[in-house]
Amino acid sequence: MFINILITLTLVLAPTQIQADINNNEPYYQIGEPSRDGIGKFYMGREISHVMGHLGAGWLERPKREREEGTDLLLQNLSLKATDYVVDLGAGTGYFSFPMALQLTAGRVLAVDIAPEMLKLIEQRKSADGVENIDVILASERSPNIPDASVDVVLLVDAYHEFSYPREVMAGVVKGLKQGGRVILVEYRGEDSSVPIKRLHKMTQLQAKKEMSAVGLKWLRTDDYLPQQHVMIFTKI
């Protein structure tokens, strides 16, 4: 059974842990006064948001999500090849993993999450539905644990802005991508005040480009066919 449980990729760090991390030669981050929705840890001028708690499960799996966010349009426009190996980074219960697996008749989905409970649910659904081309990978806060140069596409949907260690995770993504591989970053449009999402749970194109460039990803284009989100395409060069 597809159980409505929150998709969780990262954990919120306590201020003392943040300070300890920065003191331990992690120069990419700064600390400051946390805002209501942030953890007080900043990366390239952006405060990292709190991770949505378990009370957000209904939001993520709400029946009207497809209509509000156009998730069906996203799946139709990923331009996946049947032979692709695709990472669903922050896979949770497999909201995107399972429909992508149907498109990959000779490829595989790597469902990556930091929570072993989420991966167990995916394994249970795989068995129940007879899906054989999804593999689960347990990530850490600092690494997606993707095998080097092994994947064609990495999909991140409304997850990146919550990563406690965005630079380290994305460096791991770059290592895992094949040359010419794509990162598909989906985030609520930070430039659009009419998008009814908290500020720290949105990203502007400018900020996303800056952060992806820092790990060696090149921006290709931004598609705005979704009602509220940017679909930003980057490649490994």
Short mmCIF file of C-alpha atoms in Angstrom, two decimals, residues 92-207:
data_model
loop_
_atom_site.label_atom_id
_atom_site.label_comp_id
_atom_site.label_asym_id
_atom_site.label_seq_id
_atom_site.Cartn_x
_atom_site.Cartn_y
_atom_site.Cartn_z
CA GLY A 92 10.58 9.34 0.11
CA THR A 93 7.71 6.96 -0.59
CA GLY A 94 8.47 6.91 -4.31
CA TYR A 95 6.00 9.49 -5.60
CA PHE A 96 8.17 10.02 -8.70
CA SER A 97 10.24 6.83 -8.59
CA PHE A 98 7.46 4.47 -9.59
CA PRO A 99 6.06 6.39 -12.58
CA MET A 100 9.60 7.02 -13.84
CA ALA A 101 10.36 3.30 -13.58
CA LEU A 102 7.51 2.63 -16.02
CA GLN A 103 9.29 4.83 -18.60
CA LEU A 104 12.64 3.05 -18.18
CA THR A 105 11.96 -0.25 -19.91
CA ALA A 106 15.69 -1.01 -20.10
CA GLY A 107 16.96 1.39 -17.42
CA ARG A 108 16.64 1.78 -13.67
CA VAL A 109 15.60 4.25 -10.98
CA LEU A 110 17.88 4.74 -8.00
CA ALA A 111 15.59 5.87 -5.17
CA VAL A 112 17.83 7.79 -2.77
CA ASP A 113 16.79 8.96 0.68
CA ILE A 114 18.32 9.61 4.07
CA ALA A 115 15.54 7.82 5.92
CA PRO A 116 15.73 3.99 5.98
CA GLU A 117 12.04 3.90 6.85
CA MET A 118 11.22 5.54 3.53
CA LEU A 119 13.37 3.08 1.62
CA LYS A 120 11.65 0.19 3.39
CA LEU A 121 8.30 1.49 2.18
CA ILE A 122 9.60 1.63 -1.38
CA GLU A 123 10.84 -1.94 -1.09
CA GLN A 124 7.43 -3.02 0.18
CA ARG A 125 5.66 -1.29 -2.68
CA LYS A 126 8.11 -2.78 -5.19
CA SER A 127 7.17 -6.25 -3.98
CA ALA A 128 3.46 -5.51 -3.93
CA ASP A 129 3.45 -3.99 -7.43
CA GLY A 130 6.00 -6.34 -8.98
CA VAL A 131 8.38 -3.51 -9.92
CA GLU A 132 11.90 -4.77 -10.57
CA ASN A 133 13.81 -1.75 -11.91
CA ILE A 134 14.02 0.39 -8.77
CA ASP A 135 17.04 0.16 -6.46
CA VAL A 136 17.13 1.93 -3.10
CA ILE A 137 20.18 3.79 -1.76
CA LEU A 138 20.56 5.11 1.78
CA ALA A 139 22.05 8.62 1.64
CA SER A 140 23.79 10.58 4.36
CA GLU A 141 23.53 14.28 5.14
CA ARG A 142 26.73 14.91 3.19
CA SER A 143 26.50 12.38 0.35
CA PRO A 144 23.87 10.81 -1.92
CA ASN A 145 26.08 7.69 -2.07
CA ILE A 146 25.65 7.33 -5.83
CA PRO A 147 28.25 5.15 -7.58
CA ASP A 148 30.76 7.24 -9.55
CA ALA A 149 29.91 8.04 -13.20
CA SER A 150 26.92 5.71 -13.13
CA VAL A 151 23.76 7.75 -13.80
CA ASP A 152 22.28 9.77 -16.65
CA VAL A 153 19.75 11.96 -14.81
CA VAL A 154 19.29 13.21 -11.25
CA LEU A 155 15.85 14.55 -10.34
CA LEU A 156 15.34 16.77 -7.28
CA VAL A 157 11.79 17.97 -6.61
CA ASP A 158 11.29 20.57 -3.86
CA ALA A 159 14.08 19.05 -1.77
CA TYR A 160 17.36 20.84 -2.46
CA HIS A 161 16.55 23.99 -0.46
CA GLU A 162 16.35 21.82 2.70
CA PHE A 163 19.75 20.11 2.37
CA SER A 164 21.88 20.75 5.45
CA TYR A 165 25.04 20.24 3.34
CA PRO A 166 24.06 21.35 -0.16
CA ARG A 167 27.59 21.73 -1.50
CA GLU A 168 28.71 18.28 -0.37
CA VAL A 169 25.57 16.54 -1.58
CA MET A 170 25.74 18.15 -4.99
CA ALA A 171 29.45 17.39 -5.30
CA GLY A 172 28.44 13.75 -4.78
CA VAL A 173 25.77 14.13 -7.45
CA VAL A 174 28.36 15.45 -9.91
CA LYS A 175 30.63 12.49 -9.18
CA GLY A 176 27.75 10.11 -9.78
CA LEU A 177 26.73 11.64 -13.11
CA LYS A 178 28.08 10.39 -16.40
CA GLN A 179 29.71 13.01 -18.60
CA GLY A 180 26.91 15.02 -20.18
CA GLY A 181 24.44 13.80 -17.55
CA ARG A 182 21.61 16.06 -16.44
CA VAL A 183 20.42 17.46 -13.12
CA ILE A 184 16.74 18.41 -13.14
CA LEU A 185 16.15 20.82 -10.25
CA VAL A 186 12.51 21.59 -9.52
CA GLU A 187 11.85 24.39 -7.03
CA TYR A 188 9.00 26.81 -6.35
CA ARG A 189 9.67 30.12 -8.10
CA GLY A 190 11.36 32.45 -5.64
CA GLU A 191 10.89 35.47 -7.92
CA ASP A 192 7.10 35.10 -7.88
CA SER A 193 5.42 36.51 -4.78
CA SER A 194 2.09 35.05 -5.91
CA VAL A 195 3.34 31.49 -5.34
CA PRO A 196 1.81 30.68 -1.93
CA ILE A 197 4.89 29.00 -0.44
CA LYS A 198 7.09 30.19 2.42
CA ARG A 199 10.08 32.22 1.23
CA LEU A 200 12.78 29.76 2.29
CA HIS A 201 10.98 26.92 0.54
CA LYS A 202 11.35 28.70 -2.82
CA MET A 203 14.42 29.44 -4.95
CA THR A 204 15.19 31.98 -7.63
CA GLN A 205 16.88 30.97 -10.86
CA LEU A 206 19.79 33.29 -10.02
CA GLN A 207 20.45 31.57 -6.70
#
